[in-house]
Coordinates of C-alpha atoms in Angstrom, one line a residue:
M273 CA 8.6 -11.9 14.9
T274 CA 10.4 -10.1 17.6
A275 CA 12.3 -6.8 17.9
T276 CA 13.6 -4.4 20.5
A277 CA 12.2 -1.5 22.1
A278 CA 13.6 2.2 21.3
T279 CA 16.4 3.4 23.3
D280 CA 16.6 7.2 24.5
T281 CA 20.2 7.1 22.5
P282 CA 19.9 8.3 18.9
A283 CA 20.6 5.6 16.6
A284 CA 22.4 5.7 13.3
V285 CA 20.1 4.4 10.6
T286 CA 21.9 3.1 7.5
G287 CA 20.2 3.6 4.1
V288 CA 20.9 0.9 1.1
E289 CA 20.1 1.1 -2.5
H290 CA 19.5 -2.1 -4.1
W291 CA 18.3 -3.2 -7.7
T292 CA 16.8 -6.1 -8.9
H293 CA 15.3 -7.0 -12.3
K294 CA 11.5 -8.5 -13.2
G295 CA 12.7 -9.5 -17.0
D296 CA 13.8 -6.1 -18.7
V297 CA 12.4 -3.8 -16.1
R298 CA 14.7 -2.5 -13.6
L299 CA 13.3 -2.0 -10.1
F300 CA 14.7 0.2 -7.3
L301 CA 14.8 -1.0 -3.8
W302 CA 15.6 1.0 -0.7
E303 CA 16.6 -0.7 3.0
K304 CA 17.2 1.0 6.3
Y305 CA 18.3 -0.9 9.4
V306 CA 20.4 0.3 12.4
G307 CA 23.6 -1.9 13.3
R308 CA 23.5 -4.6 11.1
P309 CA 20.2 -6.1 9.3
D310 CA 20.7 -9.9 9.8
G311 CA 18.5 -11.4 11.9
K312 CA 16.1 -8.7 12.2
P313 CA 12.0 -9.0 11.2
A314 CA 11.9 -7.2 7.7
V315 CA 8.9 -4.9 6.9
L316 CA 8.3 -4.1 3.6
F317 CA 6.1 -0.9 2.7
V318 CA 4.2 -0.8 -0.6
H319 CA 3.2 2.2 -1.7
G320 CA -0.1 3.4 -3.4
S321 CA -1.1 5.1 -6.8
S322 CA 0.0 8.6 -7.0
M323 CA 3.6 8.5 -5.5
A324 CA 6.9 6.5 -5.1
S325 CA 8.0 4.6 -2.5
T326 CA 10.4 6.9 -0.5
P327 CA 8.2 10.0 -0.4
T328 CA 5.8 7.7 1.6
F329 CA 7.7 6.0 3.8
D330 CA 10.9 7.8 4.4
L331 CA 10.0 11.7 4.1
T332 CA 11.8 14.3 6.3
V333 CA 10.0 17.4 7.3
P334 CA 11.7 19.8 9.6
G335 CA 10.6 20.0 12.9
R336 CA 8.4 17.1 12.6
P337 CA 10.0 14.2 14.4
D338 CA 9.8 10.6 12.8
S339 CA 8.3 11.7 9.8
S340 CA 10.3 8.5 8.1
V341 CA 8.2 5.6 9.2
M342 CA 11.2 3.7 8.1
D343 CA 13.7 5.3 10.6
W344 CA 11.0 4.7 13.1
F345 CA 10.7 1.1 12.6
T346 CA 14.6 0.7 12.2
K347 CA 15.0 2.2 15.6
R348 CA 12.8 -0.6 17.2
G349 CA 14.8 -3.5 15.7
F350 CA 13.4 -3.9 12.2
A351 CA 14.8 -4.0 8.9
C352 CA 12.8 -2.1 6.7
W353 CA 12.4 -2.4 2.8
T354 CA 10.4 -0.5 0.1
V355 CA 10.2 -0.7 -3.6
D356 CA 9.3 1.4 -6.3
M357 CA 6.5 -0.1 -8.8
E358 CA 7.5 -0.3 -12.2
G359 CA 6.3 3.4 -13.7
Y360 CA 7.2 5.2 -10.3
G361 CA 10.1 6.9 -8.9
R362 CA 13.8 5.4 -9.9
S363 CA 12.3 1.9 -11.4
S364 CA 11.8 1.6 -15.3
K365 CA 9.0 3.6 -17.0
H366 CA 10.1 2.3 -20.4
R367 CA 7.1 0.1 -21.3
D368 CA 3.9 1.9 -22.4
I369 CA 1.7 -0.4 -20.1
P370 CA -0.7 0.8 -17.3
C371 CA 1.1 -0.8 -14.4
D372 CA -1.9 -2.1 -12.9
I373 CA -2.6 -3.9 -9.6
A374 CA -1.5 -7.3 -10.9
N375 CA 1.5 -5.8 -12.2
G376 CA 2.4 -4.4 -8.9
A377 CA 2.0 -7.8 -7.5
D378 CA 4.5 -9.1 -9.7
D379 CA 6.9 -6.5 -8.6
L380 CA 6.5 -7.6 -5.0
A381 CA 7.1 -11.2 -6.1
A382 CA 10.7 -9.8 -7.4
A383 CA 11.5 -7.6 -4.7
T384 CA 11.1 -10.1 -2.3
S385 CA 12.9 -12.9 -4.2
Y386 CA 15.8 -10.3 -4.5
I387 CA 15.5 -9.5 -0.6
M388 CA 15.4 -13.4 0.5
R389 CA 18.4 -14.1 -1.7
T390 CA 20.2 -11.1 -0.6
R391 CA 19.5 -11.1 3.1
G392 CA 18.3 -14.5 4.1
V393 CA 14.7 -13.5 4.8
K394 CA 12.0 -16.0 4.9
Q395 CA 9.0 -14.0 5.6
F396 CA 8.0 -10.3 5.5
L397 CA 5.7 -7.9 7.8
V398 CA 4.0 -6.4 4.7
Y399 CA 2.2 -3.0 5.0
G400 CA 0.5 -1.4 1.8
I401 CA -1.6 1.5 1.8
S402 CA -4.5 2.3 -0.9
S403 CA -3.9 0.8 -4.0
G404 CA -0.7 -0.6 -2.4
A405 CA -2.8 -2.2 -0.1
L406 CA -4.5 -4.0 -3.0
R407 CA -1.1 -5.0 -4.6
A408 CA -0.1 -6.2 -1.1
G409 CA -3.6 -8.4 -0.7
L410 CA -2.9 -9.7 -4.2
F411 CA 0.8 -10.7 -3.4
A412 CA -0.2 -12.3 -0.1
E413 CA -2.7 -14.6 -2.1
R414 CA -0.2 -15.6 -4.5
H415 CA 2.6 -16.1 -1.9
P416 CA 1.2 -16.4 1.3
E417 CA 4.2 -18.2 2.4
R418 CA 6.6 -15.2 2.5
V419 CA 4.1 -13.3 4.2
A420 CA 4.0 -13.4 8.2
R421 CA 1.7 -10.5 8.9
L422 CA -0.3 -8.6 6.5
A423 CA -1.5 -4.6 7.0
L424 CA -3.9 -3.2 4.9
D425 CA -4.4 0.5 5.3
A426 CA -6.8 2.7 3.0
Y427 CA -7.9 -0.3 1.3
V428 CA -11.1 -0.6 -0.9
W429 CA -12.8 -4.3 -1.6
T430 CA -15.6 -3.5 -3.9
G431 CA -15.7 0.4 -3.8
E432 CA -19.2 0.4 -2.3
G433 CA -19.8 3.2 -0.4
S434 CA -16.5 5.2 -1.6
P435 CA -17.3 8.7 -2.6
T436 CA -13.8 9.2 -4.1
L437 CA -13.9 6.3 -6.4
E438 CA -17.6 7.7 -7.2
Q439 CA -16.0 11.1 -8.2
R440 CA -13.0 9.2 -9.9
R441 CA -15.0 6.9 -12.1
R442 CA -16.6 10.1 -14.0
K443 CA -12.9 10.5 -15.5
L444 CA -12.6 6.6 -16.3
P445 CA -12.8 7.6 -19.9
E446 CA -9.9 10.1 -19.5
F447 CA -7.8 7.3 -17.6
T448 CA -7.9 4.4 -20.4
K449 CA -7.1 6.6 -23.3
T450 CA -3.5 6.9 -21.9
N451 CA -1.3 5.0 -19.5
R452 CA 0.1 7.7 -17.7
R453 CA -1.5 11.0 -16.1
P454 CA 0.1 14.1 -15.2
I455 CA 0.7 15.2 -11.9
D456 CA 1.8 18.5 -10.0
R457 CA 1.7 20.3 -6.5
A458 CA -1.9 21.1 -6.8
F459 CA -2.9 17.2 -7.2
V460 CA -0.9 16.5 -4.3
H461 CA -2.5 18.7 -2.2
S462 CA -6.1 17.6 -3.4
I463 CA -5.0 14.2 -1.8
F464 CA -5.5 16.0 1.7
Q465 CA -8.1 18.4 0.8
R466 CA -10.9 16.0 -0.7
D467 CA -11.7 14.0 3.0
H468 CA -10.8 16.4 5.8
P469 CA -8.6 19.0 5.4
D470 CA -7.7 19.4 8.7
C471 CA -6.2 15.9 9.1
A472 CA -2.6 17.1 7.8
E473 CA -0.5 20.2 8.4
M474 CA 0.7 22.0 5.4
R475 CA 4.2 21.9 5.9
T476 CA 4.1 18.3 6.0
V477 CA 2.0 18.2 2.7
D478 CA 4.6 20.7 1.2
A479 CA 7.5 18.2 2.2
F480 CA 5.6 15.4 0.5
A481 CA 4.9 17.1 -2.5
D482 CA 8.4 18.0 -2.9
A483 CA 9.7 14.6 -2.5
I484 CA 6.9 13.4 -4.8
L485 CA 7.6 15.8 -7.6
A486 CA 11.5 15.5 -7.4
L487 CA 11.3 12.0 -8.8
D488 CA 8.0 12.0 -10.9
D489 CA 5.5 14.6 -13.1
S490 CA 3.3 11.9 -14.2
M491 CA 1.8 8.8 -12.9
P492 CA 0.4 5.2 -14.2
N493 CA -3.2 4.9 -14.7
G494 CA -3.4 1.5 -14.1
T495 CA -4.4 1.2 -10.5
Y496 CA -6.8 3.9 -11.2
V497 CA -8.6 2.0 -14.1
D498 CA -8.6 -1.1 -11.8
M499 CA -10.3 0.4 -8.6
C500 CA -12.4 2.3 -10.8
S501 CA -13.9 -0.7 -13.0
K502 CA -12.3 -4.0 -11.8
L503 CA -13.2 -4.1 -8.2
P504 CA -12.8 -6.6 -6.5
V505 CA -9.3 -7.4 -7.2
N506 CA -8.9 -9.2 -4.2
D507 CA -10.5 -12.5 -2.8
P508 CA -10.6 -12.3 1.1
A509 CA -11.1 -16.2 1.1
K510 CA -7.4 -16.4 -0.7
I511 CA -5.8 -13.9 2.1
T512 CA -4.9 -16.6 4.4
V513 CA -2.3 -14.8 6.5
P514 CA -2.6 -13.0 9.7
T515 CA -4.2 -9.5 8.5
I516 CA -5.0 -6.2 10.0
V517 CA -7.6 -3.9 8.3
M518 CA -6.9 0.2 9.0
R519 CA -9.2 2.5 8.2
G520 CA -8.7 6.0 8.7
Q521 CA -12.0 8.1 10.2
Y522 CA -12.3 10.3 7.2
D523 CA -11.4 8.0 4.6
G524 CA -13.3 8.6 1.4
I525 CA -11.7 5.5 -0.5
A526 CA -12.3 3.0 2.5
G527 CA -16.0 2.7 2.7
M528 CA -16.8 1.0 6.1
D529 CA -19.8 -1.4 5.4
D530 CA -17.2 -2.5 2.4
L531 CA -14.4 -3.0 4.8
L532 CA -16.4 -5.1 7.3
K533 CA -17.7 -7.4 4.7
F534 CA -14.4 -8.0 3.7
F535 CA -13.0 -8.3 7.1
A536 CA -15.6 -11.0 7.9
R537 CA -14.4 -13.2 5.1
L538 CA -10.8 -13.4 6.0
P539 CA -10.4 -16.9 6.9
S540 CA -7.3 -16.4 9.3
P541 CA -8.7 -16.1 13.1
D542 CA -5.7 -13.8 13.8
K543 CA -7.1 -10.4 12.2
Q544 CA -8.0 -7.2 13.5
F545 CA -10.0 -4.3 12.2
V546 CA -8.7 -0.8 13.5
V547 CA -10.3 2.6 12.9
M548 CA -8.1 5.5 13.2
P549 CA -9.5 8.8 14.8
G550 CA -8.6 12.0 13.0
I551 CA -7.1 10.1 9.8
S552 CA -8.2 10.6 6.5
H553 CA -6.1 9.0 3.5
A554 CA -2.6 9.2 3.5
S555 CA -1.9 7.8 7.2
F556 CA 1.9 8.5 7.7
Q557 CA 1.3 12.2 6.8
Q558 CA -1.3 13.0 8.8
K559 CA -1.2 14.8 12.3
N560 CA -2.0 11.6 13.9
Y561 CA 0.9 9.8 12.3
L562 CA 2.4 8.3 15.7
L563 CA -1.0 6.7 16.2
V564 CA -1.0 4.8 12.9
Y565 CA 2.9 3.7 13.7
H566 CA 1.6 2.7 17.3
I567 CA -0.9 0.6 16.0
L568 CA 1.0 -1.2 13.1
H569 CA 3.9 -1.7 15.6
A570 CA 1.6 -3.1 18.1
Y571 CA 0.4 -5.9 15.5
F572 CA 3.9 -6.8 13.9
T573 CA 5.0 -7.3 17.5
Q574 CA 2.1 -9.2 18.7
P575 CA 3.1 -12.7 20.1
R576 CA 1.8 -15.9 18.6
P577 CA -1.2 -17.3 20.1
A578 CA 0.0 -20.2 22.5
Y579 CA -3.3 -21.9 21.9
T580 CA -5.1 -22.0 18.4
G581 CA -8.2 -24.4 19.4
G582 CA -8.1 -28.5 18.4
A583 CA -10.2 -31.4 18.6
H584 CA -12.4 -31.8 21.7

């Protein structure tokens, strides 16, 4: 995968709304690029449990440059895509189902099929955060031929050593009673207060909350139920694509020992494990967000190895 460096001249970013179907479910896709999308490496961003795609990946915060990771990557030669999972944002919410990890992987299959037909993309650079990383991992297990490189941020494997999940499990009976849970501004603030409150600026948290609540006042419970009672949902031995595991220093979801055991079982020799200093859970909304961009960009633009071993 190759991409060009950013220039000093401001680039005009184009955003295009797309829709596709998964049976009777309508899925919203958002595409951004500079110039034309043809022939550019395609990044697919996968959102987490408690917010739709565009608040996470195409956020605008006055006075905070490059708050949109999609814009940042488009200006460096990529075509960027994201999709609202079923039950989130602009996508269909009519089915009374929990919208779990497996359902999200189905959504990614439908979204990538559409993008491949529409833009001629053959493989994707896939980034998933939190339960989005679980969705992305399961998608990579099912469709490795579609994934050039995989980035798992704020990931959890078995849940061992996760204080956030330990607290969340106490509400499991409540989560299993209904397929959706209400959210509000206080809930969004709690995401940034539970691990290390200093990691994000309040103006960013407020802008994030505004964007989330403009689209949703409730969220599906399926990913919460999966992460509290059904882990592991990914088999590292079946994730055969090049993979980077990104763990925030203060992340209460991603237990370090749990992730290292997962990482050791990934079969591809083209893999990395990165600890991101000063980061808690929602990486792109942290003070150190540009560090996260750099790590992801470096992995997505890493040259193919000239030598991979062979018979002696």
